[in-house]
Coordinates of C-alpha atoms and ligand atoms in Angstrom, one line a residue:
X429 CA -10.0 -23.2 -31.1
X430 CA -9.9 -26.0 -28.5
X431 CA -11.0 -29.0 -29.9
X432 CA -13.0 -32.3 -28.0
X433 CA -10.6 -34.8 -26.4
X434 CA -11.9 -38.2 -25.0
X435 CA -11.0 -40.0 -21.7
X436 CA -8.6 -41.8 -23.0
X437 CA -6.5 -39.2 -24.0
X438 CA -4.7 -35.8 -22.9
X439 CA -6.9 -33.0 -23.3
X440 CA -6.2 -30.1 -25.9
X441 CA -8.4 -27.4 -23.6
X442 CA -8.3 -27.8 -19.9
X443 CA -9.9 -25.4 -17.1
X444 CA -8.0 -25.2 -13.6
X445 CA -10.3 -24.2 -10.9
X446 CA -10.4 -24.4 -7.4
X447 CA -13.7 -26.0 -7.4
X448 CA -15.0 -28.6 -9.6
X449 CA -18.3 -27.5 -11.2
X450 CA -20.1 -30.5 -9.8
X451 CA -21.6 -31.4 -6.1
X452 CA -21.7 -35.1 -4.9
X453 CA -25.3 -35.9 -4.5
X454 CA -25.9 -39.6 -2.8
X455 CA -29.5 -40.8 -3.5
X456 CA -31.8 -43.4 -1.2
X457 CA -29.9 -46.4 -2.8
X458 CA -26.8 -45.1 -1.7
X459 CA -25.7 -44.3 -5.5
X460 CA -23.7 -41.2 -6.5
X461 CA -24.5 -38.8 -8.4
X462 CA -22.7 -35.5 -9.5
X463 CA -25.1 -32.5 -9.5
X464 CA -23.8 -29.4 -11.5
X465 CA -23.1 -27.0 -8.2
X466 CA -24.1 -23.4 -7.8
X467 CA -21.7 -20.2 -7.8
X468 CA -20.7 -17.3 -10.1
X469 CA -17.4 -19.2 -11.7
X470 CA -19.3 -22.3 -12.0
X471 CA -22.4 -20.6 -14.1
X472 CA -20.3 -18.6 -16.4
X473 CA -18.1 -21.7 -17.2
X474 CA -19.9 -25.0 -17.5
X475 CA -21.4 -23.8 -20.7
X476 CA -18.1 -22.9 -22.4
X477 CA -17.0 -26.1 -21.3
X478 CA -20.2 -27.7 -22.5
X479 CA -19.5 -26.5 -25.7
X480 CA -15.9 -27.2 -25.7
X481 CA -15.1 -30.3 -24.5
X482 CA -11.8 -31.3 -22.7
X483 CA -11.3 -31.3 -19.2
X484 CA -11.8 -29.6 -15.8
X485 CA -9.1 -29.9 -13.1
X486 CA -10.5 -28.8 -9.5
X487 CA -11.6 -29.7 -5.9
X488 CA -14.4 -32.4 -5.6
X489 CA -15.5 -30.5 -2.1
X490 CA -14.7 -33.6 0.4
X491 CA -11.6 -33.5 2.4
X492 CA -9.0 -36.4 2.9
X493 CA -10.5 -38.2 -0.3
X494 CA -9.1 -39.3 -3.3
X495 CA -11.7 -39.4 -6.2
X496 CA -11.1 -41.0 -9.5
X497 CA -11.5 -39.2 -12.8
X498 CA -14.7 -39.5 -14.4
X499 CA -17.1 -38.0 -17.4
X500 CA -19.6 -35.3 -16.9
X501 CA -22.1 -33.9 -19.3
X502 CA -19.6 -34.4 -22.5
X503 CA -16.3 -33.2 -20.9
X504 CA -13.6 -35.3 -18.1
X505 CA -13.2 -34.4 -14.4
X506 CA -9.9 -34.5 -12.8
X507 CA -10.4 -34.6 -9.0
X508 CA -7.2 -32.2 -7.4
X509 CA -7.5 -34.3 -3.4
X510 CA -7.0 -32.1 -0.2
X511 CA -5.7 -32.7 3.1
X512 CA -8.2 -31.2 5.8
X513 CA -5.1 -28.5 6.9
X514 CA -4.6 -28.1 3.4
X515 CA -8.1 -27.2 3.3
X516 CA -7.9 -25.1 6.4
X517 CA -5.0 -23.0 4.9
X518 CA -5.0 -22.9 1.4
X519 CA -8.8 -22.4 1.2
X520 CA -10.0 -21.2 4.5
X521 CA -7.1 -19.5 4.6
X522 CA -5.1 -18.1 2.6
X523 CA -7.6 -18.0 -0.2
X524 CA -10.9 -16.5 1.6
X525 CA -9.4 -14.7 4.9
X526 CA -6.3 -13.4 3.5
X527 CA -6.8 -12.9 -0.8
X528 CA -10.4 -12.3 -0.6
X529 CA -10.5 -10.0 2.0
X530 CA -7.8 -8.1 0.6
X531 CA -8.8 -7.8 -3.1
X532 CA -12.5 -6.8 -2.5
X533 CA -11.0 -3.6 -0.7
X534 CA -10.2 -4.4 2.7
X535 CA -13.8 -4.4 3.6
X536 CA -13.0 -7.2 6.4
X537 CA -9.8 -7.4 7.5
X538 CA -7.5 -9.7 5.6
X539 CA -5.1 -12.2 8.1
X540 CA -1.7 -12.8 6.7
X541 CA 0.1 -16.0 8.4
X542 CA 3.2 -18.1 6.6
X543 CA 1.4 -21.3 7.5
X544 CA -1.5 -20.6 5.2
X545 CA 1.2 -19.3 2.8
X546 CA 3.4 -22.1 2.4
X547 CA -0.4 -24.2 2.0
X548 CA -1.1 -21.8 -0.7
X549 CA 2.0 -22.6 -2.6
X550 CA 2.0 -26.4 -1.9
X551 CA -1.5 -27.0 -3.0
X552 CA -1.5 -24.5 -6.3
X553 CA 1.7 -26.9 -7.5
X554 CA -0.7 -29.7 -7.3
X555 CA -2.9 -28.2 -9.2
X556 CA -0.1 -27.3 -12.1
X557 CA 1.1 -30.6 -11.8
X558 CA -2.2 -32.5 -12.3
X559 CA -2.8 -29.3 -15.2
X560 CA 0.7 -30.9 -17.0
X561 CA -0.4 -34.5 -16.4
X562 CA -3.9 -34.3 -18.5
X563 CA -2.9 -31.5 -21.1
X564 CA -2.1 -32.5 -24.9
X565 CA 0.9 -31.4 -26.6
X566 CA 0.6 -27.4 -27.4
X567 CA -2.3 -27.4 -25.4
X568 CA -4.6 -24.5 -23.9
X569 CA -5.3 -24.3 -20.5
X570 CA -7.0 -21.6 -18.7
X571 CA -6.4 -20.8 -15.0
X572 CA -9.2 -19.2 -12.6
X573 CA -9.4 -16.9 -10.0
X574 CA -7.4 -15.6 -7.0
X575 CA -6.9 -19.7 -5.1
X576 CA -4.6 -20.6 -8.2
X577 CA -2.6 -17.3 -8.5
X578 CA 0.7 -19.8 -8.7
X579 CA -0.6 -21.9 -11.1
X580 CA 0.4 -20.4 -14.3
X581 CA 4.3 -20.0 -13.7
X582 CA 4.4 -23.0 -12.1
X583 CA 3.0 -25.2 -15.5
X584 CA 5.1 -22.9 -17.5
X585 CA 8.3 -24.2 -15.9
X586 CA 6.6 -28.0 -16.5
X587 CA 5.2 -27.5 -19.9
X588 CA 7.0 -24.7 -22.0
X589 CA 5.2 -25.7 -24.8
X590 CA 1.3 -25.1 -23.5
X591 CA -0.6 -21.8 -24.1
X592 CA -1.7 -20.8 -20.6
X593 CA -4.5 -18.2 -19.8
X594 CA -5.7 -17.0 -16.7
X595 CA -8.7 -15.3 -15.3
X596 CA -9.4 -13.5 -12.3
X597 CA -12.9 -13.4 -11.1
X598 CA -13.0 -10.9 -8.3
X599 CA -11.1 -7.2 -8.5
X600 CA -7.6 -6.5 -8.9
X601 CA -6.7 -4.5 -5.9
X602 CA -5.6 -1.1 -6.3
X603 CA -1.8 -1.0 -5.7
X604 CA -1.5 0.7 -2.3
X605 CA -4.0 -2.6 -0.9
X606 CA -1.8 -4.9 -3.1
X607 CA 1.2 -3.6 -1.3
X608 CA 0.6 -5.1 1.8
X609 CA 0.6 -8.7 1.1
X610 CA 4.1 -10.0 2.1
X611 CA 4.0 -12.4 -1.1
X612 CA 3.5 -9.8 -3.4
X613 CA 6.6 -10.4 -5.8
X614 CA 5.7 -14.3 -5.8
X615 CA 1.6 -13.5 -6.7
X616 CA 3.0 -11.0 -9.8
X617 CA 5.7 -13.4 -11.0
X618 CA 3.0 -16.7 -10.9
X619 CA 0.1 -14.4 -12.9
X620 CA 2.9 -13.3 -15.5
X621 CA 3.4 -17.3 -16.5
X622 CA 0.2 -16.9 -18.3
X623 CA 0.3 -15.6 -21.6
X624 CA -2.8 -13.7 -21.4
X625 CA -4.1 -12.8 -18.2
X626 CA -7.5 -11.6 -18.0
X627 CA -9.5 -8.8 -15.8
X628 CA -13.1 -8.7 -14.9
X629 CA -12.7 -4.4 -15.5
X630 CA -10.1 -1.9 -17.0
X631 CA -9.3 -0.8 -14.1
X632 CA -8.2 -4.1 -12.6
X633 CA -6.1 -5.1 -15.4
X634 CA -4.6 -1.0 -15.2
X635 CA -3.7 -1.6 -11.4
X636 CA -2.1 -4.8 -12.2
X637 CA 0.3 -3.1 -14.9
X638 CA 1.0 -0.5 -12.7
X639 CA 2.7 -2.6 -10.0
X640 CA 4.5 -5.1 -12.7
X641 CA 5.6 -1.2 -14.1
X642 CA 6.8 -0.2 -10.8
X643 CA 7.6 -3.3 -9.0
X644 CA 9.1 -5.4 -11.5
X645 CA 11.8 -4.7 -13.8
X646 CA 10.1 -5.9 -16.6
X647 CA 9.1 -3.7 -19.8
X648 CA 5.3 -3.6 -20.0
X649 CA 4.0 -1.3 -23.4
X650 CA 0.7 -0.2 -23.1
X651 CA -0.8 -4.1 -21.9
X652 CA 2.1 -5.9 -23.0
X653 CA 4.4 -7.1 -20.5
X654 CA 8.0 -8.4 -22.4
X655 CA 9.0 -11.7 -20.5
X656 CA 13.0 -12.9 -20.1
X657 CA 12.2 -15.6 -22.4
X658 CA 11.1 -12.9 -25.2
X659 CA 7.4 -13.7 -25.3
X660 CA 4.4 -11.5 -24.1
X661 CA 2.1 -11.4 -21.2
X662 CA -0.5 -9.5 -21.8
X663 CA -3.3 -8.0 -19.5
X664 CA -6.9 -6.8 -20.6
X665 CA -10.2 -6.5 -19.7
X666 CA -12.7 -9.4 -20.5
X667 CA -16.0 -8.6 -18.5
X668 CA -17.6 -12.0 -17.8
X669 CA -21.1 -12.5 -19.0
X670 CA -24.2 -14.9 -18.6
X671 CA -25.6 -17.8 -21.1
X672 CA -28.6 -15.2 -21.8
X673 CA -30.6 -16.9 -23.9
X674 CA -30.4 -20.5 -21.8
X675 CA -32.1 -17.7 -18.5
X676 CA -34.8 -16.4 -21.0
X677 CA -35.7 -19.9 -22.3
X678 CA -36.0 -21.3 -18.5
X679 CA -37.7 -18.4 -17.4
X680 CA -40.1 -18.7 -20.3
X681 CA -40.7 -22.5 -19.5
X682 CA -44.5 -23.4 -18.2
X683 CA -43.2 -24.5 -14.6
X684 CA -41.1 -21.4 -14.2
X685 CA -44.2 -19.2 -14.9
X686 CA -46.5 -21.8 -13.2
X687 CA -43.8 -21.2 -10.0
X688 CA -43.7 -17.5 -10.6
X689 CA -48.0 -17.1 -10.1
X690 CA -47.8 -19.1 -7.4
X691 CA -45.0 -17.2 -5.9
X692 CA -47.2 -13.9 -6.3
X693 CA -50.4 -15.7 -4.8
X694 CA -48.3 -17.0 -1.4
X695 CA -46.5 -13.3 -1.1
X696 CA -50.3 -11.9 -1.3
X697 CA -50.0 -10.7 -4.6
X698 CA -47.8 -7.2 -3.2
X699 CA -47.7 -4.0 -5.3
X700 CA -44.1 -4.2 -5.4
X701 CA -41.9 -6.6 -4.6
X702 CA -38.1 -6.2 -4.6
X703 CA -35.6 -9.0 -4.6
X704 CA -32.2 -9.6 -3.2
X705 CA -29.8 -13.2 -4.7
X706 CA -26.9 -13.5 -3.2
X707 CA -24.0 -15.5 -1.6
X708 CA -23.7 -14.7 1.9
X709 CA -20.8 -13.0 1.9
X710 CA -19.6 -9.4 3.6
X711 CA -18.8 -8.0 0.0
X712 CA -22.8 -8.3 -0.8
X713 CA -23.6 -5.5 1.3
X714 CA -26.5 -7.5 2.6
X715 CA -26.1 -5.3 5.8
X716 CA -26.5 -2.1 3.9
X717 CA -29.4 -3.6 1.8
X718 CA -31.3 -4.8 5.1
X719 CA -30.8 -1.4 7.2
X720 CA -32.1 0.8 4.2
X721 CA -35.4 -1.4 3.6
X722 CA -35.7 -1.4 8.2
X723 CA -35.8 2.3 7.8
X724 CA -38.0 2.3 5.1
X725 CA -40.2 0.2 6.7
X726 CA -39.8 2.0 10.1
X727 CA -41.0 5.3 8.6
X728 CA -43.6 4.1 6.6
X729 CA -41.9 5.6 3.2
X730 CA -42.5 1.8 1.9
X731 CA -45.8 0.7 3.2
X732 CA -45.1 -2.7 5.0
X733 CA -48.9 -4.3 3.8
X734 CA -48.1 -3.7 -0.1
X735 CA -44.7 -3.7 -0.5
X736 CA -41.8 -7.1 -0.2
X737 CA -38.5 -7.3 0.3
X738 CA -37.5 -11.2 -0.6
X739 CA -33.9 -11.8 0.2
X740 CA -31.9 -15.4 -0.4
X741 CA -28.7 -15.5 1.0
X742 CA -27.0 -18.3 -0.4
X743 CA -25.0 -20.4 2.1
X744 CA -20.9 -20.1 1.7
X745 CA -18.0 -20.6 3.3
X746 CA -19.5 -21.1 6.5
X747 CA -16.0 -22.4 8.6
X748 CA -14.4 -18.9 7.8
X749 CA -15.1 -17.0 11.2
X750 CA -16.2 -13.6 9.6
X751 CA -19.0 -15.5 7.7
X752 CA -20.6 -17.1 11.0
X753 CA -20.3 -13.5 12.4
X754 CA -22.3 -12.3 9.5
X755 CA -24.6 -14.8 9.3
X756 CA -25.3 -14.0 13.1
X757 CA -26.1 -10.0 12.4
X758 CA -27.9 -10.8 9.4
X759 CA -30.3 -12.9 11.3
X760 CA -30.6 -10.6 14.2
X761 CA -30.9 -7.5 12.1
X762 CA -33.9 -9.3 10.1
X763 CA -35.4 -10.3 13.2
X764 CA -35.7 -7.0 14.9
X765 CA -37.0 -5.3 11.8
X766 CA -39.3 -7.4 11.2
X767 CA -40.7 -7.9 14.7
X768 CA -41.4 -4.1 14.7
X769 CA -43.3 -3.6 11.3
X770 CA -45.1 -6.6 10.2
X771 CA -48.3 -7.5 10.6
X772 CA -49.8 -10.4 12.0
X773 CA -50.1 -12.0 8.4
X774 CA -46.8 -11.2 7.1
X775 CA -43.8 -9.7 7.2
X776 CA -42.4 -7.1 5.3
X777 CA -39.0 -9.1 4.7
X778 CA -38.9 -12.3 3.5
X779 CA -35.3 -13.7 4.5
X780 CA -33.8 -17.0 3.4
X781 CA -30.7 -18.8 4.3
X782 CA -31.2 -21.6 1.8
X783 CA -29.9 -22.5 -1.4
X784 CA -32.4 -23.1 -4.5
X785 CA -32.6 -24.4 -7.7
X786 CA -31.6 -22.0 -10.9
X787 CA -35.7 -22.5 -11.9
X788 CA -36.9 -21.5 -8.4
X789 CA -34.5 -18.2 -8.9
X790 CA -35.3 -17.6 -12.6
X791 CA -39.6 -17.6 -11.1
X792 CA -38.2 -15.2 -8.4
X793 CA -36.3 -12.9 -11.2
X794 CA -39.7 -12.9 -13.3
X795 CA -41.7 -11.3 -10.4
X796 CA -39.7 -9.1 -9.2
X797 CA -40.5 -5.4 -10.0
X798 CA -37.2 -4.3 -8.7
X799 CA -33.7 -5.8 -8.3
X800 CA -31.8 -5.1 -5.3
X801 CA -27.7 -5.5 -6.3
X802 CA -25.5 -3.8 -3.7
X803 CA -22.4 -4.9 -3.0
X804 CA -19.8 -3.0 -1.8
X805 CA -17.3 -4.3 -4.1
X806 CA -17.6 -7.1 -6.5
X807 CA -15.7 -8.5 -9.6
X808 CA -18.7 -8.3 -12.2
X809 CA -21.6 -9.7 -10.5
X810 CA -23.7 -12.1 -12.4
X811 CA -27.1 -12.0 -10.8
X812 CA -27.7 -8.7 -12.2
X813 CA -27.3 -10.1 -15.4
X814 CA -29.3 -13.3 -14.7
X815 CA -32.3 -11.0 -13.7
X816 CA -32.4 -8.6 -16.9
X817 CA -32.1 -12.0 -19.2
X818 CA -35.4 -13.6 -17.1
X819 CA -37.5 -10.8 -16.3
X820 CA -39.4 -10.5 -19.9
X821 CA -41.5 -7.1 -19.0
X822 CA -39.7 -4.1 -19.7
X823 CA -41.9 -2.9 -16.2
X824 CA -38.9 -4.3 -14.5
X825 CA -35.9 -2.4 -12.9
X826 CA -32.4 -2.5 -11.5
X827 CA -30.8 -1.3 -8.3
X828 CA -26.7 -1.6 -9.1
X829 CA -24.3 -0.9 -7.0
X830 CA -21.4 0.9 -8.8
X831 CA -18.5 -1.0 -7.1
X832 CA -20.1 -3.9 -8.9
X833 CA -17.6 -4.9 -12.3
X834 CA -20.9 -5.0 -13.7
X835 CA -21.9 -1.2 -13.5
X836 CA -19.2 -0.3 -16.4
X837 CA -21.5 -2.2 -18.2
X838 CA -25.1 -1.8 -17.1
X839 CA -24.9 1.7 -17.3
X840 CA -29.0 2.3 -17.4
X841 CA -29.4 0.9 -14.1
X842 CA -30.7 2.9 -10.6
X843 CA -27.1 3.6 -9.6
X844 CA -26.2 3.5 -5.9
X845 CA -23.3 3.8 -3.5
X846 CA -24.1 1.4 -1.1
X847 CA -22.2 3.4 2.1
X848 CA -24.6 6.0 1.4
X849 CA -27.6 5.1 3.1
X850 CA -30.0 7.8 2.3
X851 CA -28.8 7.8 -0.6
X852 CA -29.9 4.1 -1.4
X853 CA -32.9 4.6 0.6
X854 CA -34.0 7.4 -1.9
X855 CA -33.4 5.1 -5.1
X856 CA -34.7 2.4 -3.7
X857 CA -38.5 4.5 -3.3
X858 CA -37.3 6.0 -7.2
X859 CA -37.0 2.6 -8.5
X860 CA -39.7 1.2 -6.6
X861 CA -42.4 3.5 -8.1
X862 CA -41.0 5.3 -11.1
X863 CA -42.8 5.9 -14.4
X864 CA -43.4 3.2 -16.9
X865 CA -42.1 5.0 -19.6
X866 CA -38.5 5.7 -17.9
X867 CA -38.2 1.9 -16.7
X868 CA -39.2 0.7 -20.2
X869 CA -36.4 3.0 -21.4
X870 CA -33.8 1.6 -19.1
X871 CA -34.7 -2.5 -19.2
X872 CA -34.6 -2.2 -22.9
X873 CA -30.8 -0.8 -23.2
X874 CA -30.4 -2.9 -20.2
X875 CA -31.4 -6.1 -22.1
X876 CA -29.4 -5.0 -25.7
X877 CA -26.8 -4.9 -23.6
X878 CA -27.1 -8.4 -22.2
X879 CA -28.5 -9.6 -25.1
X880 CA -25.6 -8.9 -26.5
X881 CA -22.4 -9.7 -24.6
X882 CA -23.0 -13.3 -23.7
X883 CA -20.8 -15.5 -22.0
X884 CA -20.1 -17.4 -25.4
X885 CA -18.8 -14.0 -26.5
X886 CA -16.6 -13.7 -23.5
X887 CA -14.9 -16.8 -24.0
X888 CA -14.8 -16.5 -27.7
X889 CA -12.9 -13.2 -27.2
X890 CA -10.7 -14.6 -24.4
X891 CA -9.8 -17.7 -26.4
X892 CA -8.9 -16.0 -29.4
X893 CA -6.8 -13.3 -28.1
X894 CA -4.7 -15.7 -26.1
X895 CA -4.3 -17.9 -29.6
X896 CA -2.7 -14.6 -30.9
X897 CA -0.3 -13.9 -28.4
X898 CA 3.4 -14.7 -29.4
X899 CA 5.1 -17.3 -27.7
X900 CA 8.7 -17.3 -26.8
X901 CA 11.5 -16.3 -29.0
X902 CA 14.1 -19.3 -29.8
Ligands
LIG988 C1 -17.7 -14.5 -8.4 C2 -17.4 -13.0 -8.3 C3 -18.3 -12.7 -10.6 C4 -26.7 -17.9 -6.1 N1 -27.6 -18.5 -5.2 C5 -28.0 -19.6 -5.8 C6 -27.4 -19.7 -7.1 N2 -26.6 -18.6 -7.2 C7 -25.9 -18.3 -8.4 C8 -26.4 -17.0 -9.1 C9 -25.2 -16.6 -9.9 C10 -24.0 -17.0 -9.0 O1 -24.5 -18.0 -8.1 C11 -23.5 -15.9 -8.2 O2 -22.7 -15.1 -9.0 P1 -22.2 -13.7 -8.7 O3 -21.5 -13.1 -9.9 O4 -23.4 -12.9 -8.3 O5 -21.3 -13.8 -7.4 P2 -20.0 -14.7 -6.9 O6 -20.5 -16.1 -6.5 O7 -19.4 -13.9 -5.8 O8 -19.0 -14.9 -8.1 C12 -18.4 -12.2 -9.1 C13 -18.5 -14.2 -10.7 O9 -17.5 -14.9 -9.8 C14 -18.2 -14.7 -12.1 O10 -17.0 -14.2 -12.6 O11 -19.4 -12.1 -11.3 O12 -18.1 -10.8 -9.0 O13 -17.4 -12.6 -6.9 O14 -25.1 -17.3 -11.1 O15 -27.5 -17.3 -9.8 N3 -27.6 -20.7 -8.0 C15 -28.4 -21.7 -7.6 N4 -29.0 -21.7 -6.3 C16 -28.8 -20.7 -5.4 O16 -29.4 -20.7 -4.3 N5 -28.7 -22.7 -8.4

């Protein structure tokens, strides 16, 4: 297991991520601060590393800038600088208009260009290098997500003697999608540095074997893939989880609760209120989500007086052209509903662009009667989770999309395909107003499960697994 390593000297358990998990914050004095920053990779990671120790390699956010290393809540930050292109075609690019696009199913169209390519590969042997400047001797180092693809064969060939895992956070295409990306070969070769690489679903890590099996001429048994070197690369399924206990204590907390009643007495103390958390991002389905409540609205099937629809849309990636376009029909679509069914003292959807604080969510997830989780393809989705940890009445339910990684798991929720808007529309009604007895029966197999398969779990399992795999034959 990794062990605790001080500033002074290399670490024995590094995480590479594109992002730091910390947000400058400069106070009236003109002092700065780093303020632990929001996200899915970010809130099912700081806790392993809190426990952990060692250090975090990533972005600091601010292009052009060169940060020094620092401490941060009992582990060391390693600040990876950017250029502004470098930011405009590794990130902007490459990453979100070309990888993301792509691996969430083509749902917007992904942009290939060799510019943003040749970014891509400059910046993630940055990353490796700065990865084989902090890490001890035999140390372990674990790669994430779809921005550091490169990473893992790249430290191989500058520190043989590490123990490298990696992590992808959103899908594993299926192979046809996968097929189109001109670097293809380069992608498949940089994930099979790691010695484990690790799936948020079965079927991600299956597609992923598939293509090293007909695209490689490597020998892959059952998940094992044999490397030239005569050790293993091995792909599985490690579905990401939440600190569950850490939601339930915070939702349990006096000022949660205290926030929560005044929530309900601001909203008018609705019959049922449902509630949408997410990034704003075309993979959400936010549009889906938004037409199926203006309908239901519209026909009066949800009466617009006694039933809310709050919805936070996180702020993200708002220089990437398809998320201003979004963020346009979002706020048009919102607008028209609600300037044709509310009344003059409030509106049937509550909309916010904003970013909150994880107490402010946690009072939200306590009153809502009914989650609203629709994407139309997503890695695991984590908010789902959050809500079942925080809402503590089993009167609660779930709305889960099942191209969410997380509906493998959460098998008990109000199932929807999101395309299908009648569909939705229907379970939205059956969710909304169900008996007690069948929501009590779902939450509570909901909340075993969650209970359950915590994100300490998730690491424990990846950790150990990658310990056990072989190294190379000498
Ligand atoms: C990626 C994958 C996978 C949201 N708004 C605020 C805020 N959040 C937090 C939520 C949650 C996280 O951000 C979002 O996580 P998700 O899992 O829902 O989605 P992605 O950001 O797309 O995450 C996803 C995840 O990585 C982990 O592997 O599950 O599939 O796409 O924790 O609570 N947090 C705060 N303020 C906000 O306004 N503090």
């Amino acid at each position: 297991m990794p062990a605790e390593t001080s500033p002074d000297t290399r670490a024995t358990f590094v995480v590479v991520a594109n992002r730091l998990p910390v947000d400058r914050a400069v106070d009236d004095d003109g002092n700065t601060t780093w303020r632990t920053s929001p996200g899915g990779l970010v809130t099912a990671l700081e806790p392993v590393m809190r426990k952990h120790g060692g250090a975090w390699v990533g972005w600091h956010g601010a292009p052009d800038e060169v940060v020094e290393e620092f401490d941060h809540d009992g582990y060391h930050i390693v600040p990876v600088p950017l250029s502004k292109a470098e930011v405009e075609e590794y990130y902007e690019g490459f990453s979100n208009a070309t990888l993301w696009p792509l691996y969430h199913d083509s749902v917007a169209f992904p942009e290939f260009h060799r510019e943003w390519w040749d970014a891509y590969q400059q910046v993630n042997r940055r990353f490796a290098q700065l990865a084989a400047d902090v890490a001890a001797e035999g140390a372990t180092v674990w790669v994430q997500d779809y921005q550091l693809q490169l990473v893992p064969e790249m430290l191989r060939d500058l520190r043989p003697d590490l123990k490298i895992g990696f992590f992808l956070h959103i899908p594993f295409p299926p192979v046809e999608l996968f097929l189109q990306l001109p670097w293809r070969r380069q992608i498949l070769e940089g994930l099979l540095g790691a010695d484990l690489v690790g799936f948020q679903t079965v079927g991600g890590a299956r597609n992923f074997l598939q293509l090293v099996k007909t695209h490689t001429p490597l020998p892959v048994t059952k998940d094992s893939v044999e490397m030239p070197d005569g050790r293993h690369s091995i792909a599985r399924a490690f579905p990401i989880s939440i600190d569950t206990q850490g939601y339930r204590d915070l939702a349990n907390t006096p000022e949660v609760i205290a926030h929560a009643e005044q929530l309900l007495d601001d909203l008018g103390h609705p019959e049922v209120i449902y509630l949408g958390v997410d990034r704003l991002d075309y993979t959400k389905g936010l549009r889906q989500k938004f037409r199926a409540f203006g309908e239901l609205f519209e026909s009066g099937e949800l009466d617009p007086t006694k039933v809310a629809f709050i919805q936070v849309a996180t702020p993200s990636r708002e220089r990437v052209d398809e998320y201003r376009k979004l963020r346009d029909d979002i706020d048009l679509l919102v607008g028209r509903i609600n300037s044709h069914t509310a009344d003059l003292v409030r509106a049937p959807i509550v909309y916010r662009h904003a970013s909150y604080s994880r107490a402010t969510l946690a009072a939200m997830y306590r009153i809502a009667d009914v989650m609203v989780v629709t994407p139309l393809r997503d890695g695991m989705n984590l908010v789902a989770k959050e809500y079942i940890a925080c809402h503590a009445d089993d009167d609660g339910a779930l709305v889960l999309s099942e191209f969410a990684g997380a509906a493998r798991e959460l098998k008990q929720a109000y199932m929807v395909n999101p395309y299908d808007l009648n569909g939705l529309k229907q379970t939205l009604v059956k969710a909304g107003f169900d008996s007690p007895a069948e929501k009590r029966r779902r939450m509570k197999a909901l909340r075993r499960q969650v209970g359950t398969h915590t994100i300490d779990r998730w690491a424990d399992s990846f950790l150990t697994t990658l310990a056990q795999v072989p190294g190379p034959v000498h």
